Amino acid sequence: QEFVAKIGHLESTAQSRHVHLEKVAELVKERTNGAVEFQIFPQGQLGNQRQMTEGTQLGTQEATVAPAAFLGGFNPVVSVLDIPYLIPEGDAALTLLDGPFGEQLLDSFSEKGLVALDLWPNGTKQFTSNQPLDDLAAFEGQKFRVMDSSILIEQFNALGASAIALPFGELYTSLQTGVVDGEENPLDTIFNMKFFEVQDYLVKSDHGAMVDVVLFNPMFWDSLPDEYKTVITDAFAEVIPELVAHKAEAVDAAMTAIEEAGTNTRVADDAERAALREAMFGPASAAYVEMAGDAGQAVLDTYETEYETLQ
Amino acid sequence: MKALEVLRTVERTVLVVLFLSMVALYTGSVVTREIGGTFASRFAWIEEAVRIMNLFLVFLALGLALERVKHVGITNLRDRLPEGVLTWVRRVMDLTGLVFSVYVAWLALGLVQFVLRSGQSSPTLGVPMGVIYMAPIAGFLLLGLRYGLSLFGVIDRFSAQKESEA
Amino acid sequence: MIVIVVILALVLLGLGFEMLLVLGVPALAWKELAHGTLPDAAVVQKIVGGIDHSTLLAIPFFIFAAHLMGSGQIARQLVGVVKALIGHTRGGIGHVVVGGSMAFGSVSGSAPATVAAMGRMVYPEMRAAGWSDRTSLGLLVASAETALLIPPSITLIVYGWITGTSISRLFAGGLAVGLVLGLAFAAYVSWQARKQGVTRGPRLGWGARGRAIWDAKWALGMPVIILGGIYSGTITPTEAAAVSVVYAILVETLVFRALDLRGLVKVTEDSAINTAIIFVLLAIGGLISFFVTLAQIPAGIIAMLEAANAGPVMFLIAVNVCFFIAGMFIDPNSTLLVLVPPLYPVAMSLGIDPVHFGMVVTLNVCIGMITPPFGLDIFVASSTLEKPVSDIIRGVWPFVLVNILVLLIITYVPGVSLLVPNLIFG
Ligand code: NA
Ligand code: NA
């Protein structure tokens, strides 16, 4: 091979992101007659996401596929994706990510020493807890574990809940003993990390879209001939429908397994989702703009325009 | 050796203040969580802050640890060497340690510059992330200083070792 | 190339260089020889990456707490209570080490923290009771391994995450295997107690025992806060470590008046240096495990196993050997991340139960922590007890053998790992 790219990510090998990264690697190898090889390192073998993103800037590794939620420290603009109920459901999500809004997000990485190639939809977050989550009022006073993000903290504050920062590795035990009441994650993560074993209630609210950003090291990317760049870009775009289907299947399987395990699950209806959006969207957006400044406001404006046309 | 005395006092003070602050902050975060509500959310930064402080604690203690002969190593074979050979082995050790420490510190400097330029900041505190790599710069320089002082005979870290094992 | 680097490491090791140079210099050489195109600054990124984990924070805090308890009164009083209760049995204090490490290791989840805390408390007592230096050191280091098995255990959570195994089942299996390991050490202690002619204390009446407990009420607050805080869901294990430091400071300075400000500063300083000695090795371990990951060695081993058409027995032997070798050079958490993803699918294709495989893997990781040259717990014991590394290694090898014996039982009798999870979860 002429070009070898080490690509690191956090998910385990059975999960959608890894399965489709392997697929992309296969396509790229085939279409470049073996000139470009992708070596995929799953499960944080190359470090946690911060280290992998930094390593991609530095050239320690050639690429990473990172959840947008982990990228705010590198590029505050991308944290717009942390805002709850930002991305509409179904095909509209793909249209939004593919359009000017998505373009603007990808472009925003270029001045951060990264080439952002594509956005991969990777499921939506749900709430779980050991206290009932019957309605909006039920969140009040509960303690939820959050990722390091001022936007997500505001999201929980808007519901009157406490946002508690805990390391991911300690979350299972903390849910088990009751240090925190609940957490939010995509269904397949809740299933894979076995959080349902120590959670009594789950509400399928689909409140936060998880979007992966495909990031390459600029030096490596620029060293590629244009035809290979096209092959790679196309391969990442091409597998998206398959990725979405794979994810949907994993989510359904996870939901069934979680229900069978005895966790009390329910699906929030449209009215409840609208109420949740109403409560959380404003404060979370305000926190976003405070963090990302004018560039953030610009992205949010683009979003509003696009969102209108999708309705 | 006034300067070295001052340096030691600074190192010790920084370590003690850092460590006690880490304990206080972590305990404080338990208290805020017990109080609960959105009040607790305001202290989500503590976890990140303590993690960064721990990096500084670790690296800033490296030099003092060498001076006090605390670093671990397997010395039985060396102790059986004749005195003449031993003197040279010690010099090689000090020189290796000096070169290694200064080289790593220099690499860390490059990394700090790179990360500061990229504009990366920590997610909850908003601290420029380049800061965390200043810990190994300072730490390995302090370590290299001790190796250098030992090499040129300013401090004696080997007879201190004999005493501690006696 | 690899030969040159290994020889370099062995020469530095033999000449008694500081361990950070023994690991660090060859690692830099490997970077130059094998990864010339990798940016140099990556070295520092991986060094810092090796210790930039929230889950490691329990170690400095517990080291601090252990130093405080050891310098003041708490440790002595806690040991006094245990002596009053079982001091008359043969090898009493030796069993205390096993039981104490299991209890402390259970909650702290960290073997190095357990070595530090238990070591400061009971090492002087073991020596006073007539135990040999070797056995005292070896037992302290080895019995801390139960921390990774007895729940809660971050090691088992990491395994569960990598493989998608139920963590509750893993915890149930870990409890059984941890008890088996503890019992094996206890059996060895009983045998050695007879051999070494360890003294017995007098048997106390219940009145005297009650008085000993009452006298130690402030000291007993320590385990109550740690265990109670964690199991009641008030604090996480890492927070328990920090809270125990606050409690120890308050009790030692205000109640016992065993520490003044100067003493507190000294203990804080010593604990910081102690932490640094251990973490710098973990940091350099982060760099080494990065190179091991890039070399994709495990994939090569798998290919060999598949070519040899190995059955479950051969496979498990190969797993033991892989972990044993990896554990000699890289730190426990990295071993898991590097080896489990490629080995797990093979284990499944051979019909090995995921929980059983998890126990085999975790026990292997345990052994890795007490085998030289990179035995993290050996270094922790060396630096907290101020003992030469070679003394610890001499003391620990009988326990490595006991550990390997337990590993063989666990590996070839799946029932030991699976009985409890199957009873609880069907
Ligand atoms: Na444990
Ligand atoms: Na080892």
GROMACS .gro file of N, CA, C and O and ligand atoms in nm, chain C residues 323-332 365-376 378, ligand 2:
model
   93
  800PHE      N    1  -0.129  -1.339   2.810
  800PHE     CA    2  -0.148  -1.241   2.917
  800PHE      C    3  -0.027  -1.237   3.009
  800PHE      O    4   0.012  -1.132   3.056
  801PHE      N    5   0.031  -1.353   3.032
  801PHE     CA    6   0.146  -1.358   3.121
  801PHE      C    7   0.259  -1.273   3.063
  801PHE      O    8   0.320  -1.192   3.132
  802ILE      N    9   0.282  -1.290   2.933
  802ILE     CA   10   0.391  -1.213   2.870
  802ILE      C   11   0.355  -1.065   2.863
  802ILE      O   12   0.434  -0.979   2.900
  803ALA      N   13   0.232  -1.035   2.819
  803ALA     CA   14   0.191  -0.894   2.808
  803ALA      C   15   0.199  -0.828   2.945
  803ALA      O   16   0.246  -0.715   2.959
  804GLY      N   17   0.153  -0.902   3.049
  804GLY     CA   18   0.149  -0.846   3.184
  804GLY      C   19   0.288  -0.819   3.239
  804GLY      O   20   0.304  -0.745   3.335
  805MET      N   21   0.389  -0.880   3.178
  805MET     CA   22   0.525  -0.852   3.222
  805MET      C   23   0.566  -0.711   3.183
  805MET      O   24   0.650  -0.651   3.247
  806PHE      N   25   0.511  -0.662   3.073
  806PHE     CA   26   0.561  -0.536   3.019
  806PHE      C   27   0.463  -0.420   3.022
  806PHE      O   28   0.505  -0.306   3.028
  807ILE      N   29   0.334  -0.447   3.010
  807ILE     CA   30   0.243  -0.333   3.006
  807ILE      C   31   0.142  -0.335   3.119
  807ILE      O   32   0.120  -0.438   3.184
  808ASP      N   33   0.082  -0.220   3.145
  808ASP     CA   34  -0.003  -0.205   3.262
  808ASP      C   35  -0.136  -0.278   3.242
  808ASP      O   36  -0.177  -0.305   3.130
  809PRO      N   37  -0.202  -0.313   3.354
  809PRO     CA   38  -0.318  -0.402   3.350
  809PRO      C   39  -0.432  -0.354   3.259
  809PRO      O   40  -0.484  -0.433   3.181
  842VAL      N   41  -0.481  -1.080   3.443
  842VAL     CA   42  -0.443  -0.940   3.466
  842VAL      C   43  -0.389  -0.925   3.608
  842VAL      O   44  -0.289  -0.856   3.631
  843CYS      N   45  -0.454  -0.993   3.703
  843CYS     CA   46  -0.409  -0.990   3.843
  843CYS      C   47  -0.264  -1.036   3.852
  843CYS      O   48  -0.180  -0.972   3.916
  844ILE      N   49  -0.236  -1.148   3.791
  844ILE     CA   50  -0.101  -1.203   3.799
  844ILE      C   51  -0.001  -1.105   3.736
  844ILE      O   52   0.109  -1.086   3.787
  845GLY      N   53  -0.045  -1.040   3.628
  845GLY     CA   54   0.043  -0.943   3.563
  845GLY      C   55   0.086  -0.830   3.655
  845GLY      O   56   0.193  -0.774   3.638
  846MET      N   57   0.001  -0.798   3.753
  846MET     CA   58   0.034  -0.686   3.842
  846MET      C   59   0.141  -0.722   3.945
  846MET      O   60   0.198  -0.634   4.008
  847ILE      N   61   0.164  -0.852   3.962
  847ILE     CA   62   0.262  -0.891   4.065
  847ILE      C   63   0.381  -0.965   4.006
  847ILE      O   64   0.461  -1.022   4.080
  848THR      N   65   0.391  -0.967   3.872
  848THR     CA   66   0.510  -1.031   3.812
  848THR      C   67   0.603  -0.925   3.756
  848THR      O   68   0.560  -0.833   3.689
  849PRO      N   69   0.733  -0.938   3.783
  849PRO     CA   70   0.831  -0.845   3.728
  849PRO      C   71   0.850  -0.869   3.579
  849PRO      O   72   0.809  -0.974   3.531
  850PRO      N   73   0.911  -0.779   3.503
  850PRO     CA   74   0.962  -0.650   3.550
  850PRO      C   75   0.855  -0.541   3.569
  850PRO      O   76   0.872  -0.457   3.653
  851PHE      N   77   0.744  -0.542   3.491
  851PHE     CA   78   0.645  -0.437   3.513
  851PHE      C   79   0.533  -0.489   3.601
  851PHE      O   80   0.428  -0.525   3.552
  852GLY      N   81   0.556  -0.497   3.730
  852GLY     CA   82   0.451  -0.537   3.821
  852GLY      C   83   0.414  -0.417   3.904
  852GLY      O   84   0.481  -0.383   4.001
  853LEU      N   85   0.306  -0.351   3.863
  853LEU     CA   86   0.271  -0.223   3.924
  853LEU      C   87   0.268  -0.232   4.077
  853LEU      O   88   0.320  -0.147   4.147
  855ILE      N   89   0.417  -0.434   4.273
  855ILE     CA   90   0.551  -0.450   4.330
  855ILE      C   91   0.612  -0.312   4.357
  855ILE      O   92   0.669  -0.286   4.462
  905NA      NA   93   0.372  -0.772   3.532
   0.00000   0.00000   0.00000
